[in-house]
Amino acid sequence: MMMKTEKKDKSRREFLKKVATVVVGTAAASVIKPFNAIVYATAPKKDSEHWYGMGIDLDKCIGCGRCADACKQENGVPREPFFFRTWVEQYTIKENGEVVVESPNGGIDGFKQSVPDNEIFKSFFVPKMCNHCAHSPCVQVCPVGATYESPDGVVLVDDTYCIGCRYCVQACPYGCRYIHPERHVVDKCTLCYHRIKKGLRPACEDACPRKAKIFGDLRDKNSELVKFLKEHTCLVLRPHLNTGAKVYYNSLSTEVR
Amino acid sequence: MDPLIQNLYNVLTQVQGYIYPNEVELHWSLLIVLYPYITGLVAGAFILASLERVFRVKEVRPTYELSLITALALLLTATLPLVSHLTKPFRAYEIMITPHPTSAMAIFGFVYLWYLMVVLLLEIWFDYRRDFVIWSQEKTGIMKWVYKILTLGVMDVSPETLKWDERLGRIVTIIGIPSAFLLHGYVGFIFGSIKAFAGGSGSDTPLLRS
Ligand code: SF4
Ligand code: SF4
């Protein structure tokens, strides 16, 4: 009897040990990962020649909305204010700590400040676009594989294949996708794939009068993007989701969602 | 103006605070909600049938056939709201022929087929096989042939074989009970595997849904 209980105790101890290892390991992994989220996404996971990303310098953005407008023209995005591949948000942090976010027509028509001057602590603009995530939630959920990642790290949609289930629209934590009201398939930023493959820059970057957007190849150590990342302290949006986002923001405040 | 866009402008006037511009359109709406509602009924009807079949609850005996047929009819219609929600409904079959293995929705196709083919159709077939044989002998015209096909060529109605039908039907029902939970709880998994919603995603969502 004694022996039996001892044996039981031992196997129970073993079991608890195993459980503890798994729990602690998982917890540690989930804490550590976000911290090196940038490094992780920067390293290309495949033997690809290029690995594209985008830098956005928030210190330079003046909220003119030219990028959002140029994108709509270049890519045939409907003009209504519900469909954007890229848009600009105005963040206003009030003296009382409250955060006000606005993006009337995606910033295409410019911004008006709705908060009275004396209540403003600070205000800034944040251009948004697809983050071309290296572990994109949208690619993961597409039931037919219509959303995919190109070998050079650009998340694209095959519109002859998309069934329009909208699962990816739900899955994108950054709100970067919409159903095109005329083509009836999902649409999103392609990093102007048709342009970058010809050596041109994305339309939004070309239109920016302040050069706040810096497109580049993370593989090429001499690219403007890699230089930008070296010289600035950059962060990605929602790093805790570990999406491997490849749009890097300089001077990103924690208030930005 | 396009009614969708007109509607979006109306919605925009009601938005309080800030949401991403692409999210003004509510993407998963009534049609999606109908689906878990219908599978809820399917699972419920099936559990009612299994109360009698597996747990021998005599009080629900009169509802046995009705609940099985109800389950089948509802299961067949359950996908209609889903398919009509797609913006390209004629491409729906792609989910079955080119499924993307990391997608919860693609695997759903197989969960659904499992429930339809392995559980419901098989159980109903075991229950009705004797009737099919008899009807295929009594009826005339086209229905005779329909019933003949439904027997799948198994025309033996000796008491021995009927006992086997009963036994196998019972096994299928036993497999069917967890499958009913799976089918219904799976919807929770589809929502739960989305990172983007704070409230809807989590490992407990499938349980909460079932
Ligand atoms: S809407 Fe299209 S691209 Fe998005 S998950 Fe569905 S099939 Fe894939
Ligand atoms: S930002 Fe959204 S659409 Fe772009 S890759 Fe990430 S999840 Fe997909």
Short mmCIF file of C-alpha atoms and ligand atoms in Angstrom, two decimals:
data_model
loop_
_atom_site.label_atom_id
_atom_site.label_comp_id
_atom_site.label_asym_id
_atom_site.label_seq_id
_atom_site.Cartn_x
_atom_site.Cartn_y
_atom_site.Cartn_z
CA MET A 1 0.00 0.00 0.00
CA MET A 2 2.76 2.33 1.08
CA MET A 3 4.70 1.52 -2.07
CA LYS A 4 1.71 2.21 -4.23
CA THR A 5 1.06 5.65 -2.77
CA GLU A 6 4.69 6.53 -3.16
CA LYS A 7 4.62 5.50 -6.77
CA LYS A 8 1.48 7.51 -7.35
CA ASP A 9 3.03 10.53 -5.68
CA LYS A 10 6.04 10.24 -7.87
CA SER A 11 4.11 10.04 -11.10
CA ARG A 12 1.97 12.92 -9.94
CA ARG A 13 5.07 14.96 -9.25
CA GLU A 14 6.39 14.10 -12.70
CA PHE A 15 3.12 15.12 -14.23
CA LEU A 16 3.02 18.43 -12.37
CA LYS A 17 6.58 19.09 -13.43
CA LYS A 18 5.66 18.53 -17.05
CA VAL A 19 2.62 20.78 -16.78
CA ALA A 20 4.70 23.48 -15.11
CA THR A 21 7.30 23.32 -17.86
CA VAL A 22 4.70 23.72 -20.55
CA VAL A 23 2.92 26.57 -18.77
CA VAL A 24 6.08 28.50 -17.92
CA GLY A 25 7.51 27.87 -21.38
CA THR A 26 4.40 29.13 -23.13
CA ALA A 27 4.20 32.17 -20.89
CA ALA A 28 7.87 32.97 -21.44
CA ALA A 29 7.58 32.54 -25.20
CA SER A 30 4.59 34.84 -25.38
CA VAL A 31 6.38 37.50 -23.32
CA ILE A 32 9.65 37.31 -25.19
CA LYS A 33 8.27 37.25 -28.73
CA PRO A 34 6.77 40.75 -28.87
CA PHE A 35 10.06 42.30 -27.84
CA ASN A 36 11.90 41.02 -30.81
CA ALA A 37 8.94 41.36 -33.13
CA ILE A 38 10.78 43.86 -35.28
CA VAL A 39 13.94 41.86 -35.59
CA TYR A 40 11.96 38.77 -36.34
CA ALA A 41 9.98 40.28 -39.18
CA THR A 42 13.01 42.00 -40.61
CA ALA A 43 14.76 38.70 -41.18
CA PRO A 44 13.32 37.24 -44.36
CA LYS A 45 12.05 33.75 -43.76
CA LYS A 46 12.61 32.44 -47.28
CA ASP A 47 15.51 32.55 -49.70
CA SER A 48 14.00 35.40 -51.58
CA GLU A 49 15.86 38.03 -53.46
CA HIS A 50 13.82 40.85 -51.94
CA TRP A 51 11.87 41.38 -48.74
CA TYR A 52 9.82 44.52 -49.01
CA GLY A 53 8.62 46.77 -46.24
CA MET A 54 7.78 50.38 -45.58
CA GLY A 55 9.01 52.97 -43.13
CA ILE A 56 6.79 55.86 -42.02
CA ASP A 57 8.30 58.89 -40.34
CA LEU A 58 5.53 60.34 -38.18
CA ASP A 59 7.67 63.38 -37.39
CA LYS A 60 7.42 64.36 -41.03
CA CYS A 61 3.75 63.66 -41.78
CA ILE A 62 1.70 66.87 -42.07
CA GLY A 63 -1.65 65.14 -42.64
CA CYS A 64 -2.16 66.44 -46.18
CA GLY A 65 -3.77 63.16 -47.26
CA ARG A 66 -2.04 63.20 -50.65
CA CYS A 67 -0.96 59.58 -50.17
CA ALA A 68 -4.53 58.37 -49.63
CA ASP A 69 -5.71 60.28 -52.68
CA ALA A 70 -2.88 59.07 -54.91
CA CYS A 71 -3.53 55.48 -53.85
CA LYS A 72 -7.21 55.72 -54.80
CA GLN A 73 -6.30 57.12 -58.21
CA GLU A 74 -3.56 54.64 -58.90
CA ASN A 75 -5.42 51.54 -57.82
CA GLY A 76 -9.04 52.24 -58.73
CA VAL A 77 -10.20 52.32 -55.13
CA PRO A 78 -13.81 53.64 -54.89
CA ARG A 79 -13.91 57.30 -53.83
CA GLU A 80 -16.44 56.79 -51.04
CA PRO A 81 -15.06 57.14 -47.50
CA PHE A 82 -15.52 53.43 -46.66
CA PHE A 83 -12.88 51.95 -48.91
CA PHE A 84 -9.20 52.61 -48.37
CA ARG A 85 -5.95 50.88 -49.08
CA THR A 86 -4.21 53.65 -47.17
CA TRP A 87 -5.60 56.50 -45.08
CA VAL A 88 -4.40 59.07 -42.55
CA GLU A 89 -5.58 59.35 -38.95
CA GLN A 90 -5.31 62.41 -36.76
CA TYR A 91 -4.52 61.66 -33.14
CA THR A 92 -5.17 64.28 -30.51
CA ILE A 93 -4.14 63.64 -26.93
CA LYS A 94 -6.07 65.96 -24.63
CA GLU A 95 -4.70 67.52 -21.46
CA ASN A 96 -6.96 65.18 -19.48
CA GLY A 97 -5.41 62.15 -21.17
CA GLU A 98 -8.36 61.42 -23.43
CA VAL A 99 -7.41 60.33 -26.95
CA VAL A 100 -9.42 61.61 -29.92
CA VAL A 101 -8.93 59.94 -33.28
CA GLU A 102 -10.41 61.26 -36.50
CA SER A 103 -10.07 60.40 -40.13
CA PRO A 104 -12.69 62.27 -42.17
CA ASN A 105 -12.62 60.78 -45.67
CA GLY A 106 -9.33 59.14 -44.77
CA GLY A 107 -7.69 62.56 -44.61
CA ILE A 108 -8.04 63.15 -48.36
CA ASP A 109 -9.84 66.46 -47.82
CA GLY A 110 -7.47 67.56 -45.05
CA PHE A 111 -8.21 67.80 -41.34
CA LYS A 112 -9.96 70.19 -39.00
CA GLN A 113 -9.13 70.08 -35.31
CA SER A 114 -12.31 69.42 -33.34
CA VAL A 115 -10.65 69.84 -29.93
CA PRO A 116 -10.23 73.45 -28.70
CA ASP A 117 -6.58 74.54 -28.62
CA ASN A 118 -6.40 74.99 -24.86
CA GLU A 119 -7.41 71.36 -24.25
CA ILE A 120 -4.77 69.83 -26.53
CA PHE A 121 -1.72 68.21 -25.05
CA LYS A 122 -0.37 67.13 -28.42
CA SER A 123 -1.60 66.14 -31.85
CA PHE A 124 -0.06 64.21 -34.72
CA PHE A 125 -0.93 62.27 -37.87
CA VAL A 126 -0.59 58.57 -38.52
CA PRO A 127 -0.79 57.24 -42.08
CA LYS A 128 -2.10 53.67 -42.10
CA MET A 129 -1.79 50.90 -44.66
CA CYS A 130 -1.40 47.15 -44.89
CA ASN A 131 1.57 46.06 -42.79
CA HIS A 132 2.47 43.22 -45.14
CA CYS A 133 2.72 41.01 -42.10
CA ALA A 134 5.22 38.20 -42.24
CA HIS A 135 2.85 35.96 -40.28
CA SER A 136 -0.31 37.53 -41.57
CA PRO A 137 -3.55 36.59 -39.87
CA CYS A 138 -5.35 37.21 -43.16
CA VAL A 139 -3.28 34.67 -45.09
CA GLN A 140 -3.78 32.18 -42.30
CA VAL A 141 -7.57 32.31 -42.37
CA CYS A 142 -8.36 32.46 -46.09
CA PRO A 143 -10.27 29.21 -46.71
CA VAL A 144 -9.20 28.87 -50.34
CA GLY A 145 -5.74 30.43 -50.26
CA ALA A 146 -6.78 33.44 -52.36
CA THR A 147 -4.81 35.70 -50.02
CA TYR A 148 -1.16 34.81 -50.15
CA GLU A 149 2.27 36.18 -49.52
CA SER A 150 4.51 36.77 -52.52
CA PRO A 151 8.08 35.43 -52.26
CA ASP A 152 9.27 39.00 -51.72
CA GLY A 153 7.06 39.51 -48.68
CA VAL A 154 4.06 41.33 -50.12
CA VAL A 155 0.59 40.16 -49.11
CA LEU A 156 -1.58 39.93 -52.22
CA VAL A 157 -5.06 38.72 -53.19
CA ASP A 158 -5.87 36.61 -56.22
CA ASP A 159 -9.12 38.22 -57.27
CA THR A 160 -10.00 35.49 -59.74
CA TYR A 161 -10.09 33.10 -56.81
CA CYS A 162 -11.41 35.02 -53.78
CA ILE A 163 -14.89 33.80 -52.83
CA GLY A 164 -15.68 36.90 -50.80
CA CYS A 165 -16.22 35.20 -47.48
CA ARG A 166 -14.73 38.20 -45.63
CA TYR A 167 -12.93 36.05 -43.14
CA CYS A 168 -9.71 37.93 -43.87
CA VAL A 169 -11.47 41.27 -43.42
CA GLN A 170 -12.41 40.13 -39.93
CA ALA A 171 -8.98 38.73 -39.26
CA CYS A 172 -6.88 41.80 -40.12
CA PRO A 173 -6.21 43.59 -36.84
CA TYR A 174 -5.36 46.80 -38.67
CA GLY A 175 -8.58 47.24 -40.68
CA CYS A 176 -6.73 47.18 -43.98
CA ARG A 177 -9.19 45.23 -46.12
CA TYR A 178 -12.54 45.94 -47.69
CA ILE A 179 -14.84 44.28 -50.20
CA HIS A 180 -14.64 46.15 -53.47
CA PRO A 181 -18.22 47.25 -54.16
CA GLU A 182 -17.92 46.79 -57.93
CA ARG A 183 -15.53 43.88 -58.27
CA HIS A 184 -17.14 41.96 -55.36
CA VAL A 185 -13.86 40.55 -54.12
CA VAL A 186 -11.62 41.65 -51.31
CA ASP A 187 -9.17 44.45 -51.98
CA LYS A 188 -6.17 45.79 -50.09
CA CYS A 189 -2.80 47.52 -50.42
CA THR A 190 -0.44 45.69 -52.75
CA LEU A 191 2.51 48.00 -52.00
CA CYS A 192 1.82 48.97 -55.63
CA TYR A 193 3.24 45.66 -56.72
CA HIS A 194 2.76 46.59 -60.37
CA ARG A 195 5.00 49.64 -59.82
CA ILE A 196 7.67 48.27 -57.53
CA LYS A 197 8.30 45.38 -59.90
CA LYS A 198 9.20 47.97 -62.55
CA GLY A 199 11.56 49.75 -60.20
CA LEU A 200 9.09 52.55 -59.41
CA ARG A 201 8.07 53.51 -55.90
CA PRO A 202 4.57 53.00 -54.48
CA ALA A 203 2.14 55.75 -55.50
CA CYS A 204 1.64 56.95 -51.91
CA GLU A 205 5.34 57.42 -51.37
CA ASP A 206 5.71 59.27 -54.65
CA ALA A 207 2.86 61.61 -53.74
CA CYS A 208 4.14 62.50 -50.28
CA PRO A 209 5.52 66.05 -50.30
CA ARG A 210 7.43 65.46 -47.05
CA LYS A 211 8.90 62.07 -47.91
CA ALA A 212 7.36 60.63 -44.77
CA LYS A 213 7.01 57.21 -46.39
CA ILE A 214 10.11 55.21 -47.17
CA PHE A 215 9.57 52.09 -49.25
CA GLY A 216 12.44 49.66 -49.46
CA ASP A 217 13.94 46.23 -49.52
CA LEU A 218 14.88 44.87 -46.11
CA ARG A 219 17.24 42.42 -47.79
CA ASP A 220 19.32 45.18 -49.33
CA LYS A 221 21.55 46.55 -46.60
CA ASN A 222 22.05 49.79 -48.56
CA SER A 223 18.37 50.46 -49.15
CA GLU A 224 16.76 53.65 -47.91
CA LEU A 225 14.52 51.61 -45.65
CA VAL A 226 17.35 49.81 -43.89
CA LYS A 227 19.12 53.15 -43.46
CA PHE A 228 15.92 54.63 -42.01
CA LEU A 229 15.60 51.74 -39.57
CA LYS A 230 19.20 52.18 -38.46
CA GLU A 231 18.88 55.87 -37.83
CA HIS A 232 15.51 55.93 -36.10
CA THR A 233 13.85 54.17 -33.23
CA CYS A 234 11.00 52.42 -34.97
CA LEU A 235 8.06 50.39 -33.77
CA VAL A 236 5.33 48.43 -35.48
CA LEU A 237 1.61 48.62 -34.72
CA ARG A 238 0.20 46.11 -32.24
CA PRO A 239 3.44 44.20 -31.72
CA HIS A 240 1.76 42.02 -29.07
CA LEU A 241 -0.22 40.27 -31.80
CA ASN A 242 3.03 39.04 -33.33
CA THR A 243 1.82 39.55 -36.87
CA GLY A 244 5.34 40.25 -38.08
CA ALA A 245 4.25 43.64 -39.40
CA LYS A 246 6.70 45.20 -41.86
CA VAL A 247 5.53 48.81 -41.72
CA TYR A 248 7.84 50.58 -39.29
CA TYR A 249 6.86 53.83 -37.64
CA ASN A 250 9.31 56.36 -36.33
CA SER A 251 8.11 58.24 -33.21
CA LEU A 252 5.08 56.03 -32.70
CA SER A 253 3.19 56.91 -29.51
CA THR A 254 1.68 54.16 -27.44
CA GLU A 255 -1.76 55.72 -27.87
CA VAL A 256 -1.85 54.68 -31.53
CA ARG A 257 -3.99 51.61 -32.21
CA MET B 1 -26.53 55.88 -55.50
CA ASP B 2 -25.75 52.27 -54.71
CA PRO B 3 -27.94 51.17 -51.78
CA LEU B 4 -24.93 49.68 -49.99
CA ILE B 5 -23.10 53.00 -50.10
CA GLN B 6 -26.23 54.93 -49.14
CA ASN B 7 -26.57 52.65 -46.15
CA LEU B 8 -22.92 53.11 -45.22
CA TYR B 9 -23.39 56.88 -45.15
CA ASN B 10 -26.30 56.37 -42.76
CA VAL B 11 -24.20 54.12 -40.57
CA LEU B 12 -21.39 56.66 -40.59
CA THR B 13 -23.63 59.26 -38.95
CA GLN B 14 -24.22 56.84 -36.08
CA VAL B 15 -20.62 55.91 -35.43
CA GLN B 16 -19.43 57.21 -32.10
CA GLY B 17 -15.73 57.50 -31.39
CA TYR B 18 -13.39 56.15 -34.01
CA ILE B 19 -13.37 52.98 -36.06
CA TYR B 20 -11.19 52.20 -39.05
CA PRO B 21 -12.84 53.54 -42.19
CA ASN B 22 -12.94 50.09 -43.81
CA GLU B 23 -14.82 48.78 -40.79
CA VAL B 24 -17.86 51.01 -41.11
CA GLU B 25 -19.32 48.21 -43.22
CA LEU B 26 -20.47 45.41 -40.94
CA HIS B 27 -19.00 42.37 -42.61
CA TRP B 28 -20.48 39.44 -40.79
CA SER B 29 -24.08 40.26 -40.20
CA LEU B 30 -27.46 38.56 -40.00
CA LEU B 31 -26.72 35.82 -42.52
CA ILE B 32 -23.72 34.66 -40.55
CA VAL B 33 -25.63 34.70 -37.28
CA LEU B 34 -28.36 32.55 -38.84
CA TYR B 35 -25.91 29.76 -39.34
CA PRO B 36 -25.08 29.01 -35.68
CA TYR B 37 -28.79 29.40 -35.00
CA ILE B 38 -29.67 26.69 -37.52
CA THR B 39 -26.90 24.33 -36.47
CA GLY B 40 -28.07 24.85 -32.92
CA LEU B 41 -31.43 23.46 -34.01
CA VAL B 42 -29.72 20.60 -35.87
CA ALA B 43 -27.68 19.64 -32.84
CA GLY B 44 -30.73 19.98 -30.60
CA ALA B 45 -32.90 17.79 -32.81
CA PHE B 46 -30.17 15.21 -33.02
CA ILE B 47 -29.67 15.12 -29.27
CA LEU B 48 -33.42 14.62 -28.89
CA ALA B 49 -33.25 11.64 -31.23
CA SER B 50 -30.28 10.20 -29.40
CA LEU B 51 -32.07 10.50 -26.06
CA GLU B 52 -34.31 7.76 -27.29
CA ARG B 53 -31.73 5.83 -29.27
CA VAL B 54 -28.82 5.77 -26.85
CA PHE B 55 -30.26 6.67 -23.50
CA ARG B 56 -33.60 4.89 -24.05
CA VAL B 57 -35.72 7.75 -22.78
CA LYS B 58 -39.15 6.31 -23.66
CA GLU B 59 -41.02 9.61 -23.29
CA VAL B 60 -39.44 11.06 -26.42
CA ARG B 61 -39.96 7.97 -28.59
CA PRO B 62 -42.75 9.56 -30.69
CA THR B 63 -40.44 12.38 -31.73
CA TYR B 64 -37.60 10.14 -32.86
CA GLU B 65 -38.13 10.06 -36.63
CA LEU B 66 -39.37 13.61 -36.71
CA SER B 67 -36.29 14.92 -34.99
CA LEU B 68 -33.91 13.02 -37.25
CA ILE B 69 -35.60 14.27 -40.40
CA THR B 70 -35.73 17.78 -38.97
CA ALA B 71 -32.02 17.60 -38.30
CA LEU B 72 -31.35 16.52 -41.87
CA ALA B 73 -33.58 19.17 -43.42
CA LEU B 74 -32.06 21.93 -41.32
CA LEU B 75 -28.54 20.77 -41.93
CA LEU B 76 -29.11 20.89 -45.67
CA THR B 77 -30.36 24.46 -45.44
CA ALA B 78 -27.75 25.58 -42.90
CA THR B 79 -25.23 26.41 -45.58
CA LEU B 80 -27.64 28.50 -47.64
CA PRO B 81 -27.22 31.71 -45.62
CA LEU B 82 -23.46 31.17 -45.61
CA VAL B 83 -23.21 30.67 -49.33
CA SER B 84 -25.51 33.57 -50.10
CA HIS B 85 -23.37 35.78 -47.91
CA LEU B 86 -20.37 35.24 -50.16
CA THR B 87 -19.82 37.96 -52.71
CA LYS B 88 -18.83 35.22 -55.17
CA PRO B 89 -21.22 32.40 -54.22
CA PHE B 90 -20.50 30.41 -57.36
CA ARG B 91 -16.96 29.92 -56.22
CA ALA B 92 -18.04 28.35 -52.90
CA TYR B 93 -17.04 24.86 -54.03
CA GLU B 94 -13.40 26.00 -53.97
CA ILE B 95 -13.49 25.55 -50.20
CA MET B 96 -13.98 21.84 -50.74
CA ILE B 97 -11.64 21.26 -53.67
CA THR B 98 -8.77 23.57 -52.76
CA PRO B 99 -8.98 23.95 -49.00
CA HIS B 100 -6.29 25.98 -47.27
CA PRO B 101 -5.28 23.88 -44.29
CA THR B 102 -4.50 26.70 -41.84
CA SER B 103 -7.96 28.18 -42.24
CA ALA B 104 -10.60 27.24 -39.71
CA MET B 105 -13.24 27.92 -42.35
CA ALA B 106 -11.73 25.47 -44.83
CA ILE B 107 -11.67 22.68 -42.28
CA PHE B 108 -15.26 23.52 -41.49
CA GLY B 109 -16.22 22.09 -44.88
CA PHE B 110 -15.03 18.70 -43.68
CA VAL B 111 -16.66 18.96 -40.28
CA TYR B 112 -19.91 19.68 -42.06
CA LEU B 113 -19.49 16.79 -44.49
CA TRP B 114 -18.60 14.44 -41.66
CA TYR B 115 -21.77 15.32 -39.84
CA LEU B 116 -23.94 15.13 -42.92
CA MET B 117 -22.55 11.97 -44.49
CA VAL B 118 -21.20 9.92 -41.62
CA VAL B 119 -23.67 10.81 -38.94
CA LEU B 120 -27.06 11.93 -40.19
CA LEU B 121 -27.41 10.23 -43.55
CA LEU B 122 -26.00 6.98 -42.28
CA GLU B 123 -28.21 6.89 -39.23
CA ILE B 124 -31.31 7.71 -41.23
CA TRP B 125 -30.39 5.10 -43.77
CA PHE B 126 -30.08 2.41 -41.12
CA ASP B 127 -33.44 3.44 -39.70
CA TYR B 128 -35.28 3.54 -43.00
CA ARG B 129 -33.59 0.78 -44.97
CA ARG B 130 -36.34 -1.74 -44.19
CA ASP B 131 -38.99 0.76 -45.30
CA PHE B 132 -37.07 1.52 -48.46
CA VAL B 133 -37.02 -2.16 -49.35
CA ILE B 134 -40.73 -2.53 -48.72
CA TRP B 135 -41.63 0.65 -50.57
CA SER B 136 -39.47 -0.30 -53.52
CA GLN B 137 -41.60 -3.42 -53.86
CA GLU B 138 -44.98 -1.75 -53.29
CA LYS B 139 -44.67 1.49 -55.27
CA THR B 140 -44.81 1.83 -59.02
CA GLY B 141 -43.31 4.18 -61.53
CA ILE B 142 -40.46 6.47 -60.79
CA MET B 143 -40.77 6.25 -57.00
CA LYS B 144 -40.12 2.53 -57.17
CA TRP B 145 -36.75 3.31 -58.67
CA VAL B 146 -36.02 6.10 -56.27
CA TYR B 147 -36.56 3.75 -53.34
CA LYS B 148 -34.60 1.02 -55.05
CA ILE B 149 -31.62 3.34 -55.36
CA LEU B 150 -32.04 4.45 -51.75
CA THR B 151 -31.65 0.87 -50.53
CA LEU B 152 -28.16 0.92 -52.11
CA GLY B 153 -28.83 -2.64 -53.19
CA VAL B 154 -29.13 -4.09 -49.71
CA MET B 155 -32.50 -5.83 -50.03
CA ASP B 156 -32.17 -8.27 -47.16
CA VAL B 157 -34.88 -7.70 -44.52
CA SER B 158 -34.41 -10.82 -42.41
CA PRO B 159 -34.69 -10.23 -38.64
CA GLU B 160 -30.98 -10.98 -38.36
CA THR B 161 -29.99 -8.14 -40.71
CA LEU B 162 -32.49 -5.78 -39.15
CA LYS B 163 -30.85 -6.39 -35.81
CA TRP B 164 -27.56 -5.34 -37.39
CA ASP B 165 -29.18 -2.19 -38.75
CA GLU B 166 -30.31 -1.38 -35.25
CA ARG B 167 -26.93 -2.05 -33.73
CA LEU B 168 -24.97 -0.07 -36.32
CA GLY B 169 -27.46 2.78 -36.12
CA ARG B 170 -26.87 2.94 -32.40
CA ILE B 171 -23.10 3.12 -32.86
CA VAL B 172 -23.51 5.93 -35.36
CA THR B 173 -25.67 7.82 -32.88
CA ILE B 174 -23.04 7.42 -30.19
CA ILE B 175 -20.45 8.90 -32.55
CA GLY B 176 -23.00 11.51 -33.49
CA ILE B 177 -23.41 13.04 -30.04
CA PRO B 178 -19.89 14.47 -29.78
CA SER B 179 -20.08 15.30 -33.49
CA ALA B 180 -23.17 17.41 -32.86
CA PHE B 181 -21.22 19.40 -30.28
CA LEU B 182 -18.32 19.64 -32.70
CA LEU B 183 -20.46 20.94 -35.53
CA HIS B 184 -22.05 23.55 -33.36
CA GLY B 185 -18.98 24.45 -31.33
CA TYR B 186 -16.89 24.75 -34.46
CA VAL B 187 -18.49 28.06 -35.28
CA GLY B 188 -16.90 29.29 -32.09
CA PHE B 189 -13.56 28.09 -33.37
CA ILE B 190 -14.03 30.04 -36.60
CA PHE B 191 -14.59 33.20 -34.59
CA GLY B 192 -12.07 32.23 -31.93
CA SER B 193 -9.17 31.92 -34.32
CA ILE B 194 -9.47 35.57 -35.31
CA LYS B 195 -6.84 37.68 -33.60
CA ALA B 196 -8.47 40.96 -34.33
CA PHE B 197 -11.47 40.94 -31.99
CA ALA B 198 -10.63 41.37 -28.38
CA GLY B 199 -13.84 39.82 -27.10
CA GLY B 200 -14.61 37.12 -29.62
CA SER B 201 -11.29 35.38 -29.79
CA GLY B 202 -9.93 32.98 -27.33
CA SER B 203 -9.45 29.35 -26.72
CA ASP B 204 -12.72 29.19 -24.80
CA THR B 205 -14.90 30.57 -27.58
CA PRO B 206 -15.78 27.14 -29.08
CA LEU B 207 -16.93 25.95 -25.67
CA LEU B 208 -18.97 29.05 -25.02
CA ARG B 209 -20.64 28.68 -28.40
CA SER B 210 -21.58 25.07 -28.04
S1 SF4 C 1 -12.65 37.23 -48.67
FE1 SF4 C 1 -11.42 36.26 -50.30
S2 SF4 C 1 -9.27 36.61 -49.76
FE2 SF4 C 1 -10.52 37.02 -47.91
S3 SF4 C 1 -10.54 35.08 -46.74
FE3 SF4 C 1 -12.37 35.06 -48.06
S4 SF4 C 1 -11.73 34.03 -49.97
FE4 SF4 C 1 -9.83 34.62 -48.86
S1 SF4 C 2 -2.07 44.31 -42.19
FE1 SF4 C 2 -3.94 43.09 -42.39
S2 SF4 C 2 -4.22 42.76 -44.58
FE2 SF4 C 2 -2.08 43.39 -44.25
S3 SF4 C 2 -0.92 41.44 -44.07
FE3 SF4 C 2 -1.43 42.14 -41.99
S4 SF4 C 2 -3.38 41.07 -41.54
FE4 SF4 C 2 -3.09 40.96 -43.76
#
